[in-house]
């Protein structure tokens, strides 16, 4: 039985009725409050053919076609009352009858609004369709991939094939992502998709054919060797894999300055996001991580590429763009089989420092130096902070912070201030989490740690099953070397007012010599201090870190970084085989057995 689709969205005043009749697609909007009789009459009128200028030999057929166009609506064998409002009359599973023809009514069925394939497809790199769905979810859709089998050298062009040019298709895949092999080079790809949701899959399908043939990939990529260490996901919930990666935002790689001054050694096509996103997708998915923290994640890349792909792989995806109109920021992804989101506490640092009492001491010192305060306020840095619950382990949580600090080398004092704001914010969030969740006030992490170290859960509080554990994980591009004041602050817990980074800036009006900073986290660099995490033509050094809480976490393994010999084959980063000027940090962390 053919279908009549009714679209009825709660926040909209109209419904849309769509069906195919007489070889033509019919679509009409009607008010939800309108009575059914008027909607059915409108359907009847829309189907009546114009009799003007009809030839004599067609008049009999025309008259027969128009004899019975009476429209009625039925539900469970009974005719729906014509005076009922549209909003209540059109039900899923009802039947629309037009003369002798019947249509099964589906209200808000899973639908595909648009379906496209990328315009750059390479062998050994996953191809991800762009799907715009309504009342559907990508994980419930049904996908069928095909490749053309009658390809030729003449066909291997950027002109999309027509039905006459490609007659034969071979099924090659049934997942959301398809990774072409070397034997697919020169072939067009076709994807057929049926939209689905938790309750049903649509009987209708949409298909799209690639506008280009599969091209050969760039060959060996340094992350291929790293993937040898991450072939298997982490075994259980006591271990989790973390990735921290500045992926180079499109907004900073596509302009003339980037191509001619920053990365002149990288071919322009390899700087284009349509090329880089394929490398990024393959690299990131290949780490099989449980927590992924990305910096410089463009909002479009997140929305149209990373989130759709990672959601189908079982991740929850969060993005926080920088302050102002900047279309990039920090993105955190976590595997839902390992963690569940409890709460989010993202902040823009220059706003939080002015209004949050947690930063009162810092603000008092900075306010006394107007130029320093002004410089701090110009920075749109954010921290993305999420509290995650460890699945199947009672009262165990992970506080994940993801940030990208101010980049100018001559401003280490600003990074010190930004780091302190993040630490204060994390301390406050964790303390409030304890207080809000368990009705008890805990002033500092030191109190929590000491309580766990010295007494049993039962002794701490007979009314609690167990004292909750919250481990702090701080990831990001800190734009700070291992010998910087910021790294010293993070790893030692203290930085003196006499530290050289307070007076490194040339502007003496920004020299802050009255402020010492401290915190009570116990952090260590989980990936150690490699020789470089940023490798460009103008700079090679370590700027990126994964700081883990040594009270609760220990390192199980660190995935080795590419060697300088590998990176220098293409002069520097980014390149045709690595998509960013930074390298991804990857490590496996384990919860300590005795907490």
Coordinates of C-alpha atoms in Angstrom, one line a residue:
X1 CA 0.0 0.0 0.0
X2 CA 1.4 3.4 -0.9
X3 CA 2.2 5.9 1.9
X4 CA 0.8 9.3 2.9
X5 CA 3.2 11.1 5.1
X6 CA 2.0 13.6 7.7
X7 CA 4.5 15.9 9.3
X8 CA 3.2 17.4 12.6
X9 CA 5.7 19.1 14.9
X10 CA 4.5 20.4 18.3
X11 CA 6.0 23.9 18.0
X12 CA 4.6 24.5 14.5
X13 CA 1.0 25.6 13.7
X14 CA 0.6 23.7 10.5
X15 CA 0.8 20.0 9.4
X16 CA 2.1 18.9 6.0
X17 CA 0.4 16.1 4.1
X18 CA 2.4 14.4 1.3
X19 CA 1.6 11.5 -1.0
X20 CA 2.0 10.5 -4.6
X21 CA -1.0 10.3 -6.9
X22 CA -1.3 9.8 -10.6
X23 CA 2.5 9.8 -11.0
X24 CA 2.8 13.2 -9.3
X25 CA 4.0 14.1 -5.8
X26 CA 1.4 16.0 -3.9
X27 CA 2.1 18.2 -0.9
X28 CA -0.1 20.6 1.1
X29 CA 0.0 22.5 4.4
X30 CA -3.0 22.7 6.5
X31 CA -3.7 24.3 9.9
X32 CA -3.7 22.0 12.9
X33 CA -6.9 23.6 14.1
X34 CA -8.7 23.3 10.8
X35 CA -11.4 20.5 10.7
X36 CA -10.6 17.4 8.8
X37 CA -13.5 17.9 6.3
X38 CA -11.7 21.0 4.9
X39 CA -8.4 19.3 4.6
X40 CA -10.0 16.3 2.7
X41 CA -11.9 18.7 0.4
X42 CA -8.7 20.5 -0.4
X43 CA -7.1 17.1 -1.3
X44 CA -10.1 16.4 -3.6
X45 CA -9.8 19.8 -5.3
X46 CA -6.1 19.4 -5.8
X47 CA -6.6 16.2 -7.7
X48 CA -9.2 17.4 -10.1
X49 CA -7.7 18.0 -13.6
X50 CA -8.4 21.0 -15.6
X51 CA -10.8 20.3 -18.4
X52 CA -10.0 23.4 -20.4
X53 CA -8.3 22.7 -23.8
X54 CA -8.9 18.9 -23.5
X55 CA -8.9 17.2 -26.9
X56 CA -12.0 15.3 -27.9
X57 CA -10.3 11.9 -27.9
X58 CA -9.1 12.5 -24.3
X59 CA -12.4 13.8 -22.9
X60 CA -13.9 10.3 -22.0
X61 CA -10.7 9.3 -20.1
X62 CA -10.6 12.7 -18.4
X63 CA -14.2 12.4 -17.3
X64 CA -13.5 8.9 -15.9
X65 CA -10.5 10.1 -14.0
X66 CA -12.5 12.8 -12.3
X67 CA -15.5 10.6 -11.5
X68 CA -14.5 9.6 -8.0
X69 CA -11.9 11.6 -6.1
X70 CA -13.7 11.6 -2.8
X71 CA -11.3 11.6 0.1
X72 CA -11.9 10.0 3.4
X73 CA -9.8 9.1 6.5
X74 CA -10.2 5.8 8.4
X75 CA -8.7 4.5 11.6
X76 CA -9.0 1.0 12.9
X77 CA -11.8 0.2 10.4
X78 CA -13.9 3.3 11.3
X79 CA -14.2 6.5 9.4
X80 CA -12.7 9.5 11.2
X81 CA -15.2 12.2 12.1
X82 CA -14.9 15.0 9.5
X83 CA -15.4 17.7 12.2
X84 CA -12.4 16.6 14.2
X85 CA -9.4 19.0 14.1
X86 CA -6.5 18.0 11.9
X87 CA -4.2 17.8 14.9
X88 CA -6.2 15.0 16.3
X89 CA -7.6 13.4 13.2
X90 CA -4.4 12.3 11.5
X91 CA -3.0 9.4 13.4
X92 CA -0.1 7.0 12.7
X93 CA -1.5 3.8 11.1
X94 CA -4.7 5.4 9.8
X95 CA -5.8 5.1 6.1
X96 CA -6.4 7.8 3.6
X97 CA -8.8 6.7 0.9
X98 CA -9.1 8.6 -2.4
X99 CA -11.7 7.0 -4.5
X100 CA -10.7 3.4 -4.8
X101 CA -7.1 4.0 -3.9
X102 CA -5.8 3.7 -0.3
X103 CA -2.8 5.2 1.4
X104 CA -1.3 4.1 4.7
X105 CA -0.7 7.2 6.9
X106 CA 2.6 7.6 8.7
X107 CA 2.9 10.5 11.1
X108 CA 6.4 11.8 11.5
X109 CA 8.2 8.8 9.9
X110 CA 12.0 8.8 9.9
X111 CA 13.0 10.9 6.9
X112 CA 16.1 12.0 5.0
X113 CA 16.1 15.7 4.1
X114 CA 19.4 15.6 2.3
X115 CA 22.2 13.2 1.6
X116 CA 25.6 14.0 0.1
X117 CA 29.0 12.5 -0.3
X118 CA 32.3 14.4 0.1
X119 CA 34.0 15.8 -3.0
X120 CA 37.4 14.3 -2.0
X121 CA 37.6 10.5 -1.6
X122 CA 40.8 8.6 -1.1
X123 CA 41.6 4.9 -0.7
X124 CA 42.2 3.7 2.8
X125 CA 40.4 6.7 4.3
X126 CA 36.9 6.5 5.7
X127 CA 34.2 8.2 3.6
X128 CA 31.5 9.8 5.7
X129 CA 28.1 10.9 4.2
X130 CA 26.5 14.1 5.2
X131 CA 23.0 13.3 6.4
X132 CA 20.3 15.7 7.3
X133 CA 17.6 13.7 9.1
X134 CA 14.2 14.4 10.6
X135 CA 12.6 12.1 13.2
X136 CA 15.6 9.8 12.6
X137 CA 18.9 8.9 14.2
X138 CA 22.0 7.9 12.2
X139 CA 22.6 4.8 14.3
X140 CA 19.3 3.3 13.3
X141 CA 19.5 4.1 9.6
X142 CA 20.2 1.3 7.1
X143 CA 23.2 1.9 4.8
X144 CA 24.2 0.2 1.6
X145 CA 27.4 1.2 -0.2
X146 CA 28.1 0.3 -3.8
X147 CA 31.0 0.8 -6.2
X148 CA 30.8 1.0 -9.9
X149 CA 32.1 -2.1 -11.7
X150 CA 32.3 -0.8 -15.2
X151 CA 34.7 2.0 -14.5
X152 CA 37.4 3.0 -17.0
X153 CA 40.1 5.6 -17.5
X154 CA 37.6 7.8 -19.3
X155 CA 35.2 7.5 -16.4
X156 CA 37.8 8.4 -13.8
X157 CA 37.0 12.1 -13.8
X158 CA 35.4 14.7 -11.6
X159 CA 32.2 14.6 -13.6
X160 CA 29.4 12.6 -11.8
X161 CA 28.2 9.5 -13.7
X162 CA 24.8 9.3 -15.3
X163 CA 22.6 6.2 -15.3
X164 CA 23.8 5.5 -18.8
X165 CA 27.5 5.7 -17.9
X166 CA 27.3 3.5 -14.8
X167 CA 25.0 0.5 -15.2
X168 CA 26.6 -2.0 -12.8
X169 CA 27.0 -1.6 -9.1
X170 CA 28.6 -4.0 -6.6
X171 CA 27.7 -3.9 -2.9
X172 CA 30.7 -3.2 -0.8
X173 CA 29.5 -2.0 2.6
X174 CA 26.7 -1.7 5.1
X175 CA 28.0 0.7 7.8
X176 CA 27.7 4.5 8.2
X177 CA 31.3 4.9 7.2
X178 CA 32.9 3.1 4.2
X179 CA 36.7 2.9 3.7
X180 CA 37.6 2.3 0.1
X181 CA 40.5 0.0 -0.7
X182 CA 43.1 0.3 -3.3
X183 CA 41.0 -1.8 -5.7
X184 CA 38.3 0.9 -5.5
X185 CA 40.5 3.5 -7.1
X186 CA 38.9 4.8 -10.3
X187 CA 35.4 3.7 -9.1
X188 CA 32.4 5.9 -8.3
X189 CA 30.7 5.2 -5.0
X190 CA 26.9 5.1 -4.4
X191 CA 25.1 5.1 -1.0
X192 CA 21.6 4.0 -0.5
X193 CA 20.1 5.0 2.9
X194 CA 16.8 4.2 4.6
X195 CA 16.1 6.5 7.5
X196 CA 15.4 4.9 10.9
X197 CA 14.8 5.6 14.5
X198 CA 14.4 3.5 17.6
X199 CA 10.9 2.3 16.6
X200 CA 11.0 1.8 12.9
X201 CA 12.9 2.1 9.6
X202 CA 11.4 3.9 6.7
X203 CA 10.3 2.0 3.6
X204 CA 11.6 4.8 1.5
X205 CA 15.2 5.1 0.6
X206 CA 17.4 7.9 -0.7
X207 CA 20.6 7.5 -2.7
X208 CA 23.5 9.6 -3.8
X209 CA 26.4 8.9 -6.2
X210 CA 29.8 10.5 -5.6
X211 CA 30.8 13.3 -7.9
X212 CA 34.3 12.0 -8.1
X213 CA 36.0 8.7 -8.4
X214 CA 38.1 7.2 -5.6
X215 CA 41.6 8.6 -5.7
X216 CA 44.8 6.9 -4.4
X217 CA 45.6 8.0 -0.9
X218 CA 48.9 9.6 0.2
X219 CA 50.4 6.3 1.2
X220 CA 52.0 5.6 4.6
X221 CA 51.0 8.0 7.4
X222 CA 52.9 8.2 10.7
X223 CA 49.7 7.6 12.6
X224 CA 49.4 4.2 10.9
X225 CA 52.3 2.9 13.0
X226 CA 50.7 4.4 16.2
X227 CA 47.5 2.6 15.4
X228 CA 49.4 -0.7 15.8
X229 CA 49.4 0.0 19.5
X230 CA 45.7 0.8 19.6
X231 CA 44.2 -2.1 17.6
X232 CA 42.2 -3.1 20.6
X233 CA 40.0 -0.9 22.8
X234 CA 40.8 -0.8 26.6
X235 CA 39.7 -4.0 28.3
X236 CA 37.5 -2.8 31.1
X237 CA 36.2 0.2 33.0
X238 CA 39.2 0.3 35.2
X239 CA 41.3 1.5 32.3
X240 CA 40.6 4.2 29.7
X241 CA 42.4 5.6 26.8
X242 CA 42.8 9.4 26.4
X243 CA 43.6 11.5 23.4
X244 CA 44.5 15.2 23.5
X245 CA 45.0 16.8 20.1
X246 CA 45.2 20.4 18.7
X247 CA 43.8 19.6 15.2
X248 CA 44.5 23.1 13.6
X249 CA 41.3 24.9 12.9
X250 CA 40.3 25.5 9.3
X251 CA 40.0 29.2 10.0
X252 CA 43.8 29.3 10.7
X253 CA 44.9 27.1 7.8
X254 CA 43.0 28.3 4.8
X255 CA 44.1 31.9 4.5
X256 CA 47.0 33.2 2.4
X257 CA 49.1 34.0 5.5
X258 CA 49.0 30.3 6.6
X259 CA 49.8 29.0 3.1
X260 CA 52.6 31.5 2.3
X261 CA 54.1 32.3 5.7
X262 CA 53.2 29.7 8.4
X263 CA 53.1 26.5 6.3
X264 CA 54.7 27.2 2.9
X265 CA 56.1 23.7 2.7
X266 CA 52.6 22.1 2.8
X267 CA 50.8 21.8 -0.6
X268 CA 47.7 24.0 -0.6
X269 CA 45.4 21.1 -1.2
X270 CA 46.7 19.4 1.9
X271 CA 45.8 22.4 4.0
X272 CA 42.2 22.4 2.7
X273 CA 39.7 21.1 5.3
X274 CA 38.1 18.7 2.7
X275 CA 41.5 16.9 2.6
X276 CA 42.5 17.2 6.2
X277 CA 39.2 16.0 7.6
X278 CA 39.7 12.6 6.0
X279 CA 43.1 12.3 7.7
X280 CA 41.7 13.5 11.0
X281 CA 38.8 11.1 10.9
X282 CA 41.0 8.1 10.2
X283 CA 43.6 9.1 12.8
X284 CA 41.2 9.9 15.6
X285 CA 39.0 6.8 15.0
X286 CA 42.1 4.6 14.8
X287 CA 43.2 5.4 18.4
X288 CA 40.0 3.7 19.8
X289 CA 40.0 6.1 22.6
X290 CA 37.5 6.5 25.5
X291 CA 38.1 10.2 26.1
X292 CA 39.1 12.6 23.3
X293 CA 39.9 16.2 23.9
X294 CA 40.4 18.3 20.8
X295 CA 41.6 21.9 20.6
X296 CA 41.0 24.3 17.7
X297 CA 38.0 22.2 16.7
X298 CA 36.0 24.2 14.1
X299 CA 32.3 24.3 14.7
X300 CA 31.5 23.2 11.1
X301 CA 34.0 20.3 11.3
X302 CA 32.4 19.3 14.6
X303 CA 28.8 19.5 13.4
X304 CA 29.2 18.0 9.9
X305 CA 32.1 15.5 10.3
X306 CA 33.4 14.6 13.8
X307 CA 30.2 14.5 15.7
X308 CA 28.2 12.4 13.2
X309 CA 31.1 9.9 12.8
X310 CA 31.8 9.6 16.5
X311 CA 28.2 9.4 17.6
X312 CA 27.8 6.3 15.4
X313 CA 30.8 4.9 17.2
X314 CA 29.2 5.2 20.6
X315 CA 30.5 8.6 21.7
X316 CA 28.8 11.6 23.3
X317 CA 30.1 14.8 21.7
X318 CA 30.5 18.2 23.4
X319 CA 31.7 21.5 21.9
X320 CA 32.5 24.9 23.5
X321 CA 33.6 27.6 21.1
X322 CA 35.8 30.4 22.3
X323 CA 34.4 33.8 23.4
X324 CA 33.2 36.3 20.8
X325 CA 32.6 35.3 17.2
X326 CA 35.4 32.7 17.0
X327 CA 34.1 29.6 15.1
X328 CA 36.4 27.2 16.9
X329 CA 37.0 25.9 20.3
X330 CA 37.4 22.8 22.5
X331 CA 35.6 19.5 21.8
X332 CA 35.3 16.7 24.3
X333 CA 34.1 13.2 23.3
X334 CA 33.6 10.3 25.6
X335 CA 32.6 6.7 25.0
X336 CA 29.2 6.1 26.5
X337 CA 29.9 2.5 27.4
X338 CA 32.6 3.8 29.7
X339 CA 31.2 7.1 31.0
X340 CA 28.0 9.0 31.4
X341 CA 27.7 12.8 31.6
X342 CA 26.8 14.1 35.0
X343 CA 27.2 17.8 34.4
X344 CA 29.0 20.5 32.3
X345 CA 30.7 23.6 33.7
X346 CA 32.3 25.4 30.7
X347 CA 33.5 29.0 31.2
X348 CA 35.1 31.8 29.3
X349 CA 38.1 32.7 31.5
X350 CA 38.0 36.5 31.1
X351 CA 34.3 36.6 32.1
X352 CA 34.6 34.1 35.0
X353 CA 37.5 36.0 36.7
X354 CA 35.4 39.1 37.1
X355 CA 32.3 37.5 38.6
X356 CA 33.2 34.2 40.3
X357 CA 34.3 34.6 44.0
X358 CA 36.6 31.6 43.4
X359 CA 39.1 34.0 41.7
X360 CA 38.8 36.8 44.2
X361 CA 42.4 36.7 45.4
X362 CA 43.8 36.6 41.8
X363 CA 41.5 39.4 40.7
X364 CA 42.6 41.7 43.6
X365 CA 46.2 41.4 42.5
X366 CA 45.4 41.9 38.8
X367 CA 43.0 44.8 39.3
X368 CA 45.8 46.8 40.9
X369 CA 47.6 46.6 37.5
X370 CA 45.2 48.0 34.9
X371 CA 47.3 47.1 31.9
X372 CA 47.7 43.5 33.0
X373 CA 43.9 43.2 33.6
X374 CA 43.3 44.7 30.2
X375 CA 45.6 42.1 28.5
X376 CA 43.9 39.3 30.4
X377 CA 40.5 40.5 29.4
X378 CA 41.4 40.6 25.7
X379 CA 41.9 36.8 25.6
X380 CA 38.9 34.7 24.7
X381 CA 40.2 31.5 26.2
X382 CA 37.8 29.0 27.5
X383 CA 37.9 25.8 29.5
X384 CA 35.5 23.0 28.8
X385 CA 34.9 21.1 32.0
X386 CA 32.7 18.0 32.3
X387 CA 32.0 15.6 35.2
X388 CA 31.7 12.0 34.0
X389 CA 30.4 9.0 35.9
X390 CA 32.4 5.8 35.4
X391 CA 30.0 3.1 34.2
X392 CA 29.4 0.1 36.5
X393 CA 31.7 1.4 39.2
X394 CA 29.9 2.9 42.1
X395 CA 30.8 6.5 43.2
X396 CA 33.7 6.9 40.8
X397 CA 33.9 10.0 38.6
X398 CA 36.2 11.8 36.2
X399 CA 36.5 15.6 36.0
X400 CA 37.7 16.3 32.5
X401 CA 39.0 19.8 31.6
X402 CA 40.0 20.7 28.1
X403 CA 41.6 24.0 27.2
X404 CA 43.9 26.0 24.8
X405 CA 45.8 28.8 26.4
X406 CA 47.1 32.0 25.0
X407 CA 49.7 31.4 22.3
X408 CA 52.2 34.4 22.3
X409 CA 55.6 33.2 23.6
X410 CA 56.3 36.5 25.4
X411 CA 53.2 36.2 27.6
X412 CA 53.9 33.3 30.1
X413 CA 52.4 35.4 32.9
X414 CA 49.0 35.4 31.1
X415 CA 49.1 31.6 30.8
X416 CA 49.9 31.4 34.5
X417 CA 46.8 33.5 35.3
X418 CA 44.7 31.4 32.9
X419 CA 46.0 28.2 34.4
X420 CA 45.2 29.4 37.9
X421 CA 41.6 30.4 36.8
X422 CA 41.1 26.9 35.5
X423 CA 42.4 25.2 38.6
X424 CA 40.2 27.4 40.9
X425 CA 37.2 26.7 38.7
X426 CA 37.9 22.9 38.8
X427 CA 38.3 23.0 42.6
X428 CA 35.0 24.8 43.0
X429 CA 33.1 22.5 40.6
X430 CA 34.3 19.4 42.3
X431 CA 33.6 20.8 45.8
X432 CA 30.1 21.8 44.8
X433 CA 29.6 18.4 43.1
X434 CA 30.2 16.7 46.4
X435 CA 28.1 19.2 48.3
X436 CA 25.2 19.1 45.8
X437 CA 25.2 15.3 45.3
X438 CA 25.8 14.2 48.9
X439 CA 24.6 17.1 51.1
X440 CA 27.9 17.7 52.7
X441 CA 30.4 20.5 52.3
X442 CA 33.9 19.7 51.4
X443 CA 36.2 22.6 51.3
X444 CA 39.2 21.3 49.3
X445 CA 40.4 18.3 47.5
X446 CA 42.9 17.8 50.2
X447 CA 40.1 17.0 52.6
X448 CA 38.6 14.5 50.2
X449 CA 42.0 12.8 49.6
X450 CA 42.9 12.7 53.3
X451 CA 39.6 11.2 54.2
X452 CA 39.9 8.4 51.7
X453 CA 43.5 7.7 52.7
X454 CA 42.9 7.5 56.4
X455 CA 39.5 6.0 57.0
X456 CA 37.1 3.4 55.5
X457 CA 34.0 4.5 53.6
X458 CA 31.9 3.1 56.4
X459 CA 33.7 5.1 59.0
X460 CA 33.4 8.4 57.0
X461 CA 29.6 8.3 57.0
X462 CA 27.4 5.4 57.9
X463 CA 24.6 6.9 55.7
X464 CA 26.8 6.7 52.6
X465 CA 27.6 3.5 50.7
X466 CA 31.0 4.9 49.8
X467 CA 32.7 8.3 49.6
X468 CA 32.7 9.4 45.9
X469 CA 36.0 9.6 44.1
X470 CA 36.6 12.4 41.6
X471 CA 39.8 12.2 39.6
X472 CA 40.9 15.4 37.8
X473 CA 42.2 15.2 34.2
X474 CA 43.5 18.3 32.5
X475 CA 44.1 18.1 28.7
X476 CA 45.1 20.7 26.2
X477 CA 47.5 22.9 24.3
X478 CA 49.1 25.0 27.0
X479 CA 51.5 26.8 24.7
X480 CA 54.1 26.3 27.5
X481 CA 57.3 24.4 27.5
X482 CA 58.2 21.8 30.1
X483 CA 60.4 24.3 31.9
X484 CA 57.8 27.0 32.0
X485 CA 56.2 28.4 35.2
X486 CA 52.8 27.1 34.2
X487 CA 54.0 23.5 34.0
X488 CA 55.8 24.0 37.3
X489 CA 52.6 25.3 38.8
X490 CA 50.6 22.3 37.5
X491 CA 53.0 19.6 38.5
X492 CA 54.4 21.0 41.8
X493 CA 51.3 22.8 43.1
X494 CA 53.0 26.1 43.6
X495 CA 54.6 29.0 41.8
X496 CA 56.3 31.9 43.7
X497 CA 55.8 35.6 43.1
X498 CA 59.5 35.7 42.3
X499 CA 59.3 33.3 39.3
X500 CA 60.9 34.6 36.1
X501 CA 57.7 34.2 34.1
X502 CA 56.0 37.0 36.0
X503 CA 58.5 39.5 34.6
X504 CA 59.3 37.9 31.2
X505 CA 57.0 40.3 29.3
X506 CA 58.7 43.4 27.9
X507 CA 55.9 45.6 29.2
X508 CA 56.9 46.3 32.8
X509 CA 53.4 47.5 33.5
X510 CA 52.4 43.9 33.3
X511 CA 55.0 42.6 35.7
X512 CA 53.1 40.9 38.5
X513 CA 55.5 40.4 41.4
X514 CA 53.0 40.2 44.2
X515 CA 51.1 37.1 43.4
X516 CA 52.1 33.5 44.2
X517 CA 49.8 30.7 43.1
X518 CA 49.1 27.3 44.5
X519 CA 46.6 24.5 44.3
X520 CA 45.9 21.2 46.0
X521 CA 45.6 18.9 43.0
X522 CA 48.3 16.3 42.6
X523 CA 49.0 16.4 38.9
X524 CA 51.6 14.7 36.7
X525 CA 52.2 14.7 32.9
X526 CA 50.9 11.3 31.8
X527 CA 52.8 11.3 28.5
X528 CA 56.0 12.7 30.1
X529 CA 57.9 15.4 28.4
X530 CA 58.6 14.4 24.8
X531 CA 61.0 16.5 22.7
X532 CA 58.1 18.0 20.7
X533 CA 54.4 17.9 20.2
X534 CA 54.4 20.9 17.8
X535 CA 56.6 20.6 14.7
X536 CA 56.6 23.4 12.2
X537 CA 59.1 25.1 10.0
X538 CA 59.5 27.9 12.6
X539 CA 59.2 26.0 15.9
X540 CA 59.7 22.5 17.3
X541 CA 58.9 21.9 20.9
X542 CA 56.5 20.5 23.5
X543 CA 53.3 22.6 24.1
X544 CA 50.6 19.9 24.7
X545 CA 50.0 17.8 27.8
X546 CA 47.7 15.4 29.5
X547 CA 47.9 16.1 33.2
X548 CA 46.4 13.3 35.4
X549 CA 45.5 13.1 39.0
X550 CA 48.2 10.9 40.7
X551 CA 46.0 10.3 43.8
X552 CA 43.7 8.2 41.7
X553 CA 45.3 7.5 38.3
X554 CA 48.4 5.8 37.0
X555 CA 49.8 5.3 33.5
X556 CA 49.4 1.9 31.9
X557 CA 51.0 2.8 28.6
X558 CA 51.9 5.8 26.4
X559 CA 51.6 5.5 22.6
X560 CA 54.9 6.6 21.1
X561 CA 55.0 9.8 19.0
X562 CA 56.4 9.8 15.5
X563 CA 60.2 10.2 15.2
X564 CA 61.7 13.4 13.9
X565 CA 63.0 11.4 10.9
X566 CA 59.4 10.5 10.0
X567 CA 58.2 14.1 10.3
X568 CA 61.1 15.7 8.4
X569 CA 60.3 13.5 5.4
X570 CA 57.8 16.2 4.6
X571 CA 59.9 19.0 6.1
X572 CA 57.4 19.8 8.9
X573 CA 53.7 19.8 10.0
X574 CA 51.1 19.9 8.7
X575 CA 51.8 17.7 5.6
X576 CA 50.1 15.4 3.1
X577 CA 50.2 12.6 5.7
X578 CA 49.5 14.5 9.0
X579 CA 46.6 16.9 9.2
X580 CA 47.8 19.3 12.0
X581 CA 50.9 21.3 13.1
X582 CA 50.5 19.4 16.4
X583 CA 50.8 15.7 17.3
X584 CA 48.1 13.8 19.2
X585 CA 49.0 12.7 22.7
X586 CA 47.6 9.2 23.5
X587 CA 47.9 7.2 26.7
X588 CA 46.1 4.5 28.6
X589 CA 45.3 5.4 32.3
X590 CA 44.3 3.0 35.0
X591 CA 42.4 3.7 38.2
X592 CA 44.6 2.8 41.1
X593 CA 43.5 -0.4 42.8
X594 CA 43.7 0.9 46.4
X595 CA 41.8 4.2 46.6

